Amino acid sequence: MHPTPIALDAMGGDHMPDAAVAGAAEAAREGIHVALVGDPTRLEEACRAHGATNLQVVPAEDVIGMDEHASDVRRRTQSSVMRAAAEVKEGRASALVSMGHSGATMAAALFTFGRIKGVERPAIVANLPSQTGTVTLLDVGANADVKPSMMRQFAVMGRTYASIMHGIERPSVGLLSIGEEPSKGNELTLAAHELMRDLDGFAGNVEGRDIFAGTTDVVVTDGFTGNVVLKLAEGEAKTLFGWIREALRSSTRAKLGGALAKPALKRVAARLDPSTYGAQPLIGVAQPTFIGHGSSDARAVANALRFADQTVREGVVSRVADALAAARGDA
Amino acid sequence: MHPTPIALDAMGGDHMPDAAVAGAAEAAREGIHVALVGDPTRLEEACRAHGATNLQVVPAEDVIGMDEHASDVRRRTQSSVMRAAAEVKEGRASALVSMGHSGATMAAALFTFGRIKGVERPAIVANLPSQTGTVTLLDVGANADVKPSMMRQFAVMGRTYASIMHGIERPSVGLLSIGEEPSKGNELTLAAHELMRDLDGFAGNVEGRDIFAGTTDVVVTDGFTGNVVLKLAEGEAKTLFGWIREALRSSTRAKLGGALAKPALKRVAARLDPSTYGAQPLIGVAQPTFIGHGSSDARAVANALRFADQTVREGVVSRVADALAAARGDA
């Protein structure tokens, strides 16, 4: 158990505060300490409704709506996400987790925590299932436009993350492009490739098909392409399983086969479930920060809290900082 | 039947000339005329081996290897792809189809045919299956770096193509981005969005998940993102079906279920088979041009020839030219 709890923005998201309370209660049963940040009246009601009597509540009067501007965050110091960030900044909590407005969470983390020394831009990391295990993909949306030097940092941060969180000794890093040869790509990836050549574990360009093939442990891309990739991957899995369900209702024979094959097919679907990790780490900021889907339910919240807890215990932030310092030394 | 055959580069690709001869023979049985362009000795041998006695052969001494430079094409006038393009240019063939070096095919088409009047850059079109039918995605690789004005043209060309080839009366067009709001995107898509506002059928931004959902009939993107999307979509489908096959061998119960469900699951897999169209049209050049996978087999070649034949009969090139002229008038 930590000396300090994880600060959970208990108001940001579609199913709040109920999902936050139920998820925090689940995590608490496993010994993960959580501070629920939000409207105390509503939180205490939700705690009673869920029979969660021992959860800590940190009051916050305001909440950033999903349709508000991320840039408003700085002056909304009483919002749940800013209050949760303050808990971390002031040492009363070990990590920030929010299922609310992702731009607002990023802004709150950047403004309150600042960046790890030398980091040009933080990046959002996604964990995708692959034929060989888990692929660490970044950036999946923190930066719509990036510079080649940022992509080099994404590589160093992603590699450190993959080695700690997925237990890979010397993770390989691919640069997402449109051909394996170093001469294939757009202006951005051609320049990034040059800057990445000297990095430990750099395996050159990879293509779209290499992500699910698991050709490399880490895949580096700009936040625009990464966001498209992530949403496409989730959307394709959803569509495909929809088609399979439909096909397995198309005849008596298919129905019988489907009933027998159901447990096996469910295991495949579980492998592709985006809520396995519950939230995505924003790496490069100076405190552990996790951004979840607005649609998160209690299970996703609990998974996010477990994941945040593991990250804190592993000391990811300071190890990413060390790796960046070493990579600067190399260059 | 056409008065003029389709010119097939019978040497470019991994399984040539056999796949070309067998595919052309299959198409010929349906009344599609094909001119096989390549080494006459090897082609005549392959024709004998496949019992295809009545296929037309156009001799070409040279062939562009998969690892050669596309820029060499101009001076390799005796290569199979350049000879095939010349057949079209000189009116002896109606369309160019190649499963060889895609950069070389693009270069041969651009150099030999030129662009449709006013087109800044041609684009490669992919047809992807979606929940609502078929999505027309472009560009999937002709241009790694594009300008916003090119994306506007891709929208006009893609819409015309979708309306003709998929029989959609007023196709809707989405701009691939990282949020639905016009303010979400990278510098390129923000500028492209502004230029596309006035276009018929423009439905605003779409996200990665909207491709398989079929939110719009056409999805416009730059050739880098489109290429990543296409290869990811193919790779994910392949990985997923691999996992399903594996899961259906995991127990006696799963095996029995799998055997019963097999025909239903095969229909789903067929929906995702990238060789359904056999090749991808390069639109924006002044003659019908089709680029196939290097790994194409006889079935993919036959499908590409059927698809090229349909495109020629529908007069896609001149209708795209008309649509572009009209869009210029609108602007």
XYZ file of C-alpha atoms in Angstrom:
662
model
C 0.000 0.000 0.000
C 1.204 3.560 -0.720
C 1.677 6.104 1.942
C -0.332 8.433 -0.313
C -3.539 7.764 -2.256
C -4.204 8.143 -5.990
C -6.187 11.317 -6.713
C -9.213 10.437 -8.845
C -11.175 13.196 -10.566
C -14.543 11.765 -9.526
C -16.669 14.222 -11.534
C -15.161 14.239 -15.043
C -16.730 11.618 -17.313
C -20.122 10.396 -18.482
C -20.927 8.080 -15.571
C -19.676 10.166 -12.687
C -19.560 10.198 -9.775
C -21.057 6.649 -9.629
C -18.417 4.915 -11.751
C -15.670 6.665 -9.754
C -17.072 5.558 -6.407
C -17.740 1.973 -7.490
C -14.329 1.705 -9.186
C -12.509 3.224 -6.209
C -14.331 0.867 -3.834
C -13.197 -2.100 -5.964
C -9.587 -0.854 -5.949
C -9.728 -0.155 -2.202
C -10.617 -3.812 -1.565
C -7.277 -4.670 -3.177
C -5.433 -2.241 -0.905
C -5.198 0.632 -3.405
C -5.782 3.925 -1.626
C -7.933 6.434 -3.536
C -8.872 10.063 -2.858
C -12.143 10.948 -4.621
C -12.045 14.576 -5.750
C -15.367 16.307 -6.403
C -18.678 17.568 -5.102
C -18.763 16.304 -1.471
C -22.560 16.051 -1.268
C -22.865 14.000 -4.441
C -19.826 11.899 -3.555
C -21.116 11.084 -0.090
C -24.489 10.127 -1.575
C -22.795 7.888 -4.125
C -20.628 6.323 -1.405
C -23.740 5.489 0.632
C -25.469 4.064 -2.455
C -22.463 1.822 -3.159
C -21.915 0.905 0.517
C -18.418 2.410 0.327
C -18.003 3.903 3.782
C -14.247 4.343 4.045
C -13.304 6.314 0.900
C -11.499 9.612 1.295
C -13.238 12.639 -0.270
C -11.462 15.841 -1.319
C -13.986 18.609 -1.973
C -14.032 20.424 -5.335
C -16.916 22.713 -6.239
C -16.409 22.973 -9.995
C -16.160 20.505 -12.900
C -14.890 21.004 -16.480
C -17.635 19.892 -18.895
C -16.793 17.733 -21.912
C -17.697 20.571 -24.294
C -15.699 23.311 -22.531
C -12.309 24.663 -23.597
C -9.182 23.000 -22.215
C -7.589 26.441 -22.046
C -10.072 27.450 -19.318
C -8.443 25.014 -16.909
C -5.766 27.324 -15.470
C -8.255 29.696 -13.905
C -10.693 26.937 -12.874
C -8.598 26.088 -9.802
C -11.629 24.702 -7.953
C -12.485 22.209 -10.696
C -12.207 18.527 -9.781
C -9.315 17.893 -12.193
C -7.311 20.908 -10.966
C -7.991 20.041 -7.314
C -6.918 16.453 -7.973
C -3.713 17.697 -9.641
C -3.074 19.969 -6.637
C -3.340 16.963 -4.309
C -0.492 15.332 -6.255
C 1.565 18.501 -6.552
C 1.320 19.124 -2.810
C 2.345 15.562 -1.952
C -1.000 14.360 -0.638
C -1.522 12.032 -3.605
C 0.800 9.978 -5.821
C -0.914 10.114 -9.222
C -3.669 11.923 -11.127
C -6.419 9.889 -12.832
C -9.282 11.481 -14.791
C -11.985 10.133 -17.119
C -13.065 13.671 -17.945
C -12.172 16.137 -20.723
C -8.813 14.808 -21.937
C -7.522 18.162 -23.133
C -8.342 19.605 -19.710
C -6.543 16.767 -17.925
C -3.470 17.300 -20.109
C -3.580 21.041 -19.480
C -4.049 20.555 -15.719
C -1.084 18.143 -15.577
C 1.200 20.333 -17.684
C 0.303 23.479 -15.779
C 0.431 21.947 -12.301
C 3.273 19.414 -12.619
C 5.335 20.777 -15.493
C 7.403 18.552 -17.758
C 10.246 16.197 -16.907
C 13.535 18.077 -17.432
C 14.359 18.335 -21.127
C 11.031 16.981 -22.426
C 9.770 19.055 -25.337
C 6.264 17.593 -25.248
C 4.569 14.867 -23.220
C 2.900 12.025 -25.127
C -0.102 9.786 -24.535
C 0.731 6.077 -24.556
C -1.607 3.309 -25.707
C -1.092 -0.376 -25.058
C -2.283 -2.466 -27.994
C -2.512 -6.255 -28.155
C -0.281 -7.864 -30.777
C 0.726 -11.315 -32.003
C 3.804 -11.166 -29.792
C 2.367 -9.529 -26.645
C 1.660 -5.844 -26.095
C 2.729 -2.985 -28.328
C 3.431 0.408 -26.762
C 2.180 3.047 -29.199
C 2.875 6.758 -28.744
C 1.875 9.535 -29.211
C -1.849 8.763 -29.566
C -3.156 12.288 -29.292
C -1.302 14.737 -27.068
C 0.308 16.505 -30.053
C -1.415 16.843 -33.413
C 1.731 18.384 -34.924
C 5.172 17.318 -33.791
C 8.828 17.927 -34.644
C 11.338 15.151 -35.400
C 13.185 15.871 -32.131
C 9.983 15.188 -30.180
C 9.630 11.821 -31.868
C 13.132 10.925 -30.764
C 12.066 11.669 -27.178
C 8.869 9.636 -27.635
C 11.128 6.718 -28.581
C 13.218 7.034 -25.409
C 10.173 7.496 -23.172
C 8.218 4.682 -24.853
C 11.110 2.289 -24.592
C 11.574 2.973 -20.875
C 7.848 2.618 -20.298
C 7.656 -0.696 -22.204
C 10.633 -2.105 -20.387
C 9.153 -1.291 -16.951
C 5.455 -1.916 -17.521
C 5.676 -4.919 -19.844
C 8.868 -6.401 -18.430
C 10.731 -6.350 -21.758
C 14.474 -6.270 -21.227
C 15.614 -4.396 -24.343
C 12.501 -3.181 -26.128
C 12.775 -2.637 -29.880
C 11.419 0.627 -31.290
C 9.869 1.109 -34.730
C 9.062 4.401 -36.428
C 5.610 4.208 -38.046
C 5.967 4.932 -41.756
C 4.838 3.772 -45.199
C 7.675 1.455 -46.111
C 10.492 -0.359 -44.347
C 13.311 1.378 -46.182
C 14.729 4.513 -44.453
C 13.977 6.408 -47.681
C 10.213 5.773 -47.344
C 8.029 8.195 -45.394
C 6.839 11.774 -45.238
C 9.050 14.776 -44.477
C 8.472 14.346 -40.741
C 9.336 10.642 -40.516
C 12.332 10.957 -42.862
C 13.819 13.577 -40.534
C 12.825 11.652 -37.390
C 14.424 8.487 -38.777
C 17.752 10.297 -39.099
C 17.555 11.542 -35.496
C 16.604 8.113 -34.162
C 19.335 6.074 -35.865
C 21.669 6.196 -32.846
C 19.039 5.181 -30.274
C 19.335 1.898 -28.413
C 16.828 -0.596 -29.763
C 15.882 1.412 -32.862
C 14.699 -1.084 -35.475
C 13.929 1.349 -38.291
C 10.617 1.990 -40.008
C 7.566 -0.166 -39.453
C 4.269 -0.107 -41.364
C 0.611 -0.184 -40.342
C 0.537 -3.967 -40.560
C 3.452 -4.291 -38.120
C 1.441 -2.927 -35.180
C -0.771 -6.007 -34.735
C 2.014 -8.274 -35.981
C 4.079 -7.012 -33.032
C 7.190 -6.500 -35.172
C 8.601 -4.095 -32.558
C 7.760 -3.609 -28.864
C 7.337 0.159 -29.230
C 5.889 2.096 -32.178
C 6.570 5.832 -32.376
C 4.358 8.201 -34.346
C 2.941 11.730 -34.232
C -0.215 12.326 -32.166
C -2.413 12.732 -35.246
C -1.485 9.421 -36.879
C -1.424 7.652 -33.502
C -4.905 8.854 -32.622
C -6.261 7.728 -36.001
C -4.535 4.346 -35.564
C -5.918 3.814 -32.061
C -9.503 4.719 -32.947
C -9.357 2.688 -36.163
C -8.020 -0.350 -34.294
C -10.824 -0.116 -31.709
C -13.462 0.534 -34.373
C -12.343 -2.331 -36.590
C -12.391 -4.826 -33.705
C -15.882 -3.678 -32.748
C -17.185 -3.932 -36.323
C -15.603 -7.312 -36.868
C -17.051 -8.833 -33.711
C -20.416 -7.339 -34.663
C -20.224 -9.114 -38.016
C -19.221 -12.361 -36.332
C -22.157 -12.152 -33.899
C -24.464 -11.473 -36.837
C -23.038 -14.394 -38.858
C -23.453 -16.697 -35.852
C -27.183 -15.954 -35.836
C -27.623 -16.559 -39.566
C -28.606 -20.252 -39.480
C -29.413 -23.024 -37.016
C -26.046 -24.602 -37.691
C -24.205 -21.307 -37.153
C -26.181 -20.690 -33.940
C -25.207 -24.082 -32.541
C -21.582 -23.566 -33.549
C -21.626 -20.085 -32.026
C -23.008 -21.366 -28.714
C -20.251 -23.976 -28.491
C -17.500 -21.591 -29.607
C -18.667 -18.704 -27.400
C -16.159 -19.089 -24.529
C -13.259 -19.337 -27.016
C -14.456 -16.296 -29.005
C -14.971 -14.323 -25.793
C -11.335 -14.817 -24.901
C -10.329 -13.312 -28.262
C -12.672 -10.348 -27.735
C -11.243 -9.799 -24.229
C -7.761 -9.517 -25.740
C -8.988 -6.537 -27.749
C -10.954 -4.838 -24.984
C -9.719 -1.233 -24.774
C -10.722 -0.966 -21.094
C -8.098 -3.545 -20.018
C -5.806 -0.708 -18.952
C -8.649 1.650 -18.057
C -6.645 4.763 -18.869
C -3.662 5.949 -20.890
C -0.576 7.402 -19.244
C 0.537 10.884 -20.249
C 4.301 10.455 -20.124
C 6.777 13.302 -20.006
C 4.975 15.263 -17.276
C 6.636 15.357 -13.872
C 3.971 13.337 -11.988
C 2.099 10.165 -12.986
C -0.981 11.206 -14.983
C -3.660 8.985 -16.522
C -6.345 9.902 -19.010
C -9.374 7.625 -19.423
C -12.328 7.426 -21.821
C -15.246 9.702 -20.952
C -17.461 6.616 -21.213
C -15.539 4.711 -18.501
C -17.591 2.496 -16.202
C -16.659 1.218 -12.727
C -14.571 -1.615 -14.203
C -12.537 0.806 -16.353
C -12.036 3.103 -13.336
C -10.825 0.187 -11.196
C -8.453 -0.925 -13.986
C -7.135 2.628 -14.340
C -6.474 2.800 -10.594
C -4.651 -0.579 -10.629
C -2.591 0.588 -13.580
C -1.777 3.942 -11.918
C -0.824 2.110 -8.729
C 1.576 -0.168 -10.636
C 3.135 2.823 -12.409
C 3.723 4.618 -9.113
C 5.231 1.523 -7.490
C 7.546 1.022 -10.478
C 8.709 4.633 -10.342
C 8.080 5.167 -14.061
C 8.404 8.959 -13.956
C 11.891 9.052 -12.449
C 13.076 6.184 -14.647
C 11.806 7.985 -17.766
C 13.691 11.085 -16.568
C 16.890 9.030 -16.158
C 16.519 7.475 -19.617
C 16.046 10.905 -21.198
C 19.138 12.241 -19.441
C 21.135 9.233 -20.665
C 19.870 9.635 -24.256
C 20.911 13.301 -24.199
C 24.333 12.177 -23.012
C 24.538 9.707 -25.908
C 23.619 12.234 -28.551
C -16.735 -6.319 -74.789
C -14.432 -3.355 -75.421
C -13.090 -2.527 -78.789
C -9.693 -2.305 -77.053
C -8.115 -4.653 -74.503
C -6.804 -3.860 -71.009
C -2.983 -3.687 -70.964
C -1.665 -5.940 -68.191
C 1.960 -5.635 -67.090
C 2.493 -9.409 -67.059
C 6.012 -9.304 -65.581
C 5.760 -6.975 -62.547
C 4.878 -8.842 -59.347
C 5.968 -11.844 -57.318
C 4.050 -14.553 -59.198
C 4.572 -13.379 -62.748
C 4.032 -14.190 -65.498
C 1.964 -17.180 -64.306
C -0.566 -15.244 -62.208
C -0.990 -12.761 -65.092
C -1.679 -15.476 -67.656
C -4.052 -17.460 -65.435
C -5.886 -14.291 -64.320
C -6.147 -12.982 -67.876
C -7.461 -16.352 -69.084
C -10.154 -16.235 -66.381
C -11.153 -12.686 -67.373
C -11.130 -13.607 -71.076
C -13.715 -16.325 -70.414
C -16.021 -13.523 -69.206
C -15.445 -11.529 -72.373
C -12.813 -9.156 -70.951
C -10.084 -8.568 -73.526
C -6.532 -8.488 -72.152
C -3.169 -7.674 -73.742
C -0.334 -9.355 -71.820
C 2.756 -7.144 -71.882
C 6.110 -8.797 -71.231
C 8.759 -11.278 -72.294
C 7.174 -13.068 -75.280
C 9.049 -16.345 -74.769
C 8.078 -16.645 -71.121
C 4.528 -15.487 -71.811
C 4.004 -18.001 -74.595
C 5.333 -20.756 -72.349
C 2.993 -19.700 -69.544
C 0.067 -19.534 -71.983
C 0.781 -23.099 -73.099
C 1.089 -24.260 -69.478
C -2.296 -22.700 -68.641
C -3.953 -23.846 -71.904
C -4.637 -20.183 -72.755
C -4.223 -20.183 -76.527
C -5.981 -16.999 -77.556
C -4.398 -14.274 -75.364
C -2.779 -11.301 -77.054
C 0.916 -10.752 -76.235
C 2.710 -7.387 -76.518
C 6.489 -7.897 -76.327
C 8.549 -6.017 -73.713
C 12.167 -6.948 -73.105
C 12.732 -5.248 -69.749
C 11.072 -5.362 -66.311
C 11.367 -2.993 -63.308
C 12.378 -5.033 -60.261
C 10.645 -4.486 -56.916
C 13.868 -3.071 -55.418
C 14.710 -0.645 -58.246
C 14.102 3.116 -58.224
C 10.781 4.406 -59.524
C 12.653 7.336 -61.014
C 14.405 4.986 -63.466
C 11.124 4.369 -65.243
C 11.265 7.241 -67.750
C 14.322 5.901 -69.523
C 13.268 2.246 -69.224
C 10.910 2.573 -72.190
C 11.146 -1.137 -73.005
C 10.041 -2.215 -69.510
C 6.743 -4.095 -69.285
C 5.005 -1.316 -67.326
C 6.144 1.420 -69.740
C 5.208 -0.665 -72.782
C 1.786 -1.364 -71.225
C 1.301 2.370 -70.602
C 2.297 3.091 -74.205
C -0.387 0.691 -75.438
C -2.972 2.778 -73.586
C -1.500 6.126 -74.615
C -1.465 5.083 -78.282
C -5.081 3.902 -78.174
C -4.419 0.165 -78.469
C -5.525 -0.480 -74.884
C -8.109 1.066 -72.562
C -6.481 0.780 -69.135
C -3.162 0.009 -67.449
C -2.996 -2.699 -64.775
C 0.209 -3.642 -62.933
C 1.008 -5.793 -59.900
C 4.627 -4.656 -60.032
C 6.594 -1.862 -58.321
C 3.841 0.591 -57.344
C 6.060 3.658 -57.467
C 7.128 2.645 -60.971
C 3.518 2.161 -62.087
C 2.602 5.598 -60.720
C 5.605 7.165 -62.431
C 4.847 5.378 -65.723
C 1.219 6.555 -65.630
C 2.070 10.150 -64.715
C 4.831 10.385 -67.316
C 2.918 8.655 -70.106
C -0.677 9.828 -69.529
C -0.222 13.064 -67.602
C -2.818 14.346 -65.140
C -6.449 15.238 -65.702
C -6.665 18.990 -66.331
C -6.299 20.954 -63.089
C -5.331 17.967 -60.897
C -2.442 18.842 -58.592
C -1.707 15.250 -57.623
C -3.313 11.898 -58.397
C -4.388 9.722 -55.468
C -4.637 6.010 -54.838
C -8.106 4.846 -53.823
C -8.868 1.941 -51.489
C -12.260 0.326 -51.042
C -12.801 -0.759 -47.447
C -15.721 -2.757 -46.074
C -17.851 -0.927 -43.506
C -20.994 -1.423 -41.465
C -22.964 0.479 -44.102
C -21.363 -0.856 -47.300
C -18.072 0.215 -48.842
C -15.955 3.183 -47.822
C -13.856 4.935 -50.454
C -10.593 5.970 -48.775
C -8.042 8.223 -50.467
C -5.142 8.914 -50.700
C -3.646 5.620 -49.510
C -0.101 6.215 -50.643
C 0.491 8.247 -53.789
C 1.539 11.345 -51.805
C 3.342 11.142 -48.457
C 3.094 14.929 -48.053
C 0.121 16.871 -49.365
C -1.287 20.386 -49.382
C -4.795 21.298 -48.216
C -5.801 22.143 -51.813
C -4.895 18.603 -52.890
C -7.166 17.180 -50.202
C -10.037 19.248 -51.565
C -9.427 17.649 -54.964
C -9.235 14.193 -53.386
C -12.707 14.869 -51.968
C -14.142 15.749 -55.391
C -12.437 12.810 -57.107
C -13.368 10.359 -54.348
C -16.976 11.443 -54.352
C -17.299 11.018 -58.110
C -15.602 7.649 -57.913
C -17.876 6.430 -55.075
C -20.989 7.591 -56.845
C -20.086 5.736 -60.055
C -18.433 2.590 -58.714
C -20.612 2.005 -55.659
C -23.849 3.451 -57.063
C -24.268 6.010 -54.275
C -26.373 8.937 -55.417
C -24.936 11.731 -53.287
C -21.917 10.350 -51.445
C -21.001 11.999 -48.155
C -17.361 12.945 -47.616
C -15.520 12.980 -44.289
C -12.101 14.452 -43.566
C -10.062 12.059 -41.414
C -9.058 13.852 -38.219
C -8.793 13.416 -34.452
C -12.113 14.891 -33.349
C -15.451 15.724 -34.929
C -15.293 19.450 -34.217
C -13.833 21.597 -37.036
C -11.313 22.925 -34.483
C -9.790 19.447 -33.966
C -6.939 18.266 -36.160
C -3.396 18.998 -37.221
C -2.304 22.046 -39.233
C -2.967 20.215 -42.492
C -6.495 19.027 -41.713
C -7.512 22.340 -40.114
C -6.601 24.124 -43.348
C -8.143 21.403 -45.527
C -11.374 21.567 -43.525
C -11.705 25.274 -44.345
C -11.180 24.605 -48.065
C -13.671 21.738 -48.101
C -16.569 23.481 -46.340
C -18.275 24.504 -49.586
C -18.071 21.072 -51.238
C -21.214 19.107 -52.022
C -21.621 16.266 -49.566
C -18.938 17.438 -47.125
C -19.870 16.049 -43.707
C -16.968 17.501 -41.698
C -14.331 15.646 -39.724
C -14.476 11.920 -39.084
C -12.271 9.861 -36.751
C -10.475 6.537 -37.077
C -13.481 4.676 -35.694
C -15.768 6.137 -38.376
C -14.041 4.267 -41.194
C -15.392 0.821 -40.287
C -18.586 2.348 -38.904
C -19.207 3.736 -42.402
C -20.149 7.176 -41.073
C -19.408 8.702 -44.496
C -19.181 7.121 -47.969
C -15.818 8.743 -48.710
C -12.934 9.432 -46.303
C -10.234 11.890 -47.390
C -6.743 11.869 -45.910
C -3.104 12.416 -46.856
C -1.212 9.509 -48.451
C 0.859 8.869 -45.327
C -2.075 8.495 -42.928
C -4.122 6.631 -45.560
C -1.346 4.128 -46.161
C -0.939 3.500 -42.425
C -4.734 3.097 -42.083
C -4.981 0.635 -44.967
C -2.107 -1.550 -43.808
C -3.295 -1.454 -40.196
C -6.832 -2.432 -41.239
C -5.515 -5.397 -43.256
C -3.068 -6.390 -40.524
C -5.636 -6.235 -37.744
C -8.137 -8.379 -39.681
C -5.422 -10.935 -40.350
C -4.297 -11.024 -36.696
C -7.834 -11.251 -35.402
C -8.789 -14.144 -37.645
C -5.546 -15.851 -36.666
C -6.528 -15.536 -32.992
C -10.012 -16.834 -33.749
C -8.626 -19.871 -35.604
C -6.285 -20.518 -32.669
C -9.114 -20.169 -30.118
C -11.270 -22.572 -32.137
C -8.595 -25.241 -31.766
C -8.220 -24.743 -28.013
C -10.696 -27.405 -26.782
C -12.910 -30.180 -28.101
C -15.954 -28.012 -27.538
C -14.382 -25.046 -29.374
C -13.332 -27.350 -32.237
C -16.868 -28.661 -32.679
C -18.290 -25.137 -32.486
C -15.688 -23.935 -34.983
C -16.519 -26.707 -37.444
C -20.216 -25.813 -37.323
C -19.619 -22.050 -37.483
C -16.982 -22.265 -40.225
C -19.180 -21.293 -43.226
C -20.567 -18.292 -41.301
C -17.097 -17.158 -40.190
C -15.742 -17.595 -43.724
C -18.332 -15.148 -45.021
C -17.099 -12.556 -42.508
C -13.477 -13.177 -43.525
C -14.421 -12.816 -47.198
C -15.877 -9.384 -46.465
C -12.431 -8.288 -45.304
C -10.416 -9.913 -48.074
C -8.225 -7.177 -49.591
C -8.052 -9.009 -52.949
C -11.790 -8.471 -53.610
C -10.945 -5.540 -55.880
C -7.592 -6.963 -56.952
C -6.043 -3.548 -57.486
C -6.392 0.092 -56.471
C -7.197 2.809 -58.977
C -4.813 5.745 -59.298
C -7.277 8.555 -59.901
C -6.366 11.934 -61.300
C -4.219 10.597 -64.157
C -5.630 10.939 -67.672
C -6.108 7.198 -68.354
C -7.481 4.419 -66.124
C -4.594 3.035 -64.068
C -4.651 0.231 -61.493
C -1.997 -0.734 -58.996
C -2.097 -4.173 -57.388
C -0.211 -5.946 -54.585
C 3.120 -7.458 -55.596
C 1.876 -10.698 -54.044
C -1.191 -10.922 -56.318
C -2.240 -14.389 -57.457
C -4.384 -15.344 -60.466
C -7.604 -14.575 -58.587
C -6.405 -11.061 -57.630
C -5.319 -10.454 -61.244
C -8.735 -11.561 -62.560
C -10.481 -9.321 -60.009
C -8.269 -6.392 -60.976
C -9.116 -6.926 -64.652
C -12.870 -7.097 -63.909
C -12.583 -3.923 -61.834
C -10.571 -2.127 -64.559
C -13.123 -3.232 -67.147
C -16.004 -1.810 -65.067
C -14.129 1.478 -64.577
C -13.552 1.828 -68.309
C -17.179 1.041 -69.140
C -18.383 3.588 -66.584
C -16.104 6.274 -68.021
C -14.707 7.166 -64.602
C -11.797 9.272 -65.920
C -13.931 11.680 -67.932
C -16.560 11.908 -65.191
C -13.858 12.736 -62.615
C -12.581 15.422 -65.002
C -16.111 16.880 -65.303
C -16.582 16.884 -61.517
C -13.268 18.677 -60.995
C -14.197 21.313 -63.579
C -17.556 21.823 -61.857
C -15.914 22.099 -58.398
C -13.525 24.734 -59.760
C -16.545 26.622 -61.108
C -18.205 26.428 -57.662
C -15.210 27.709 -55.765
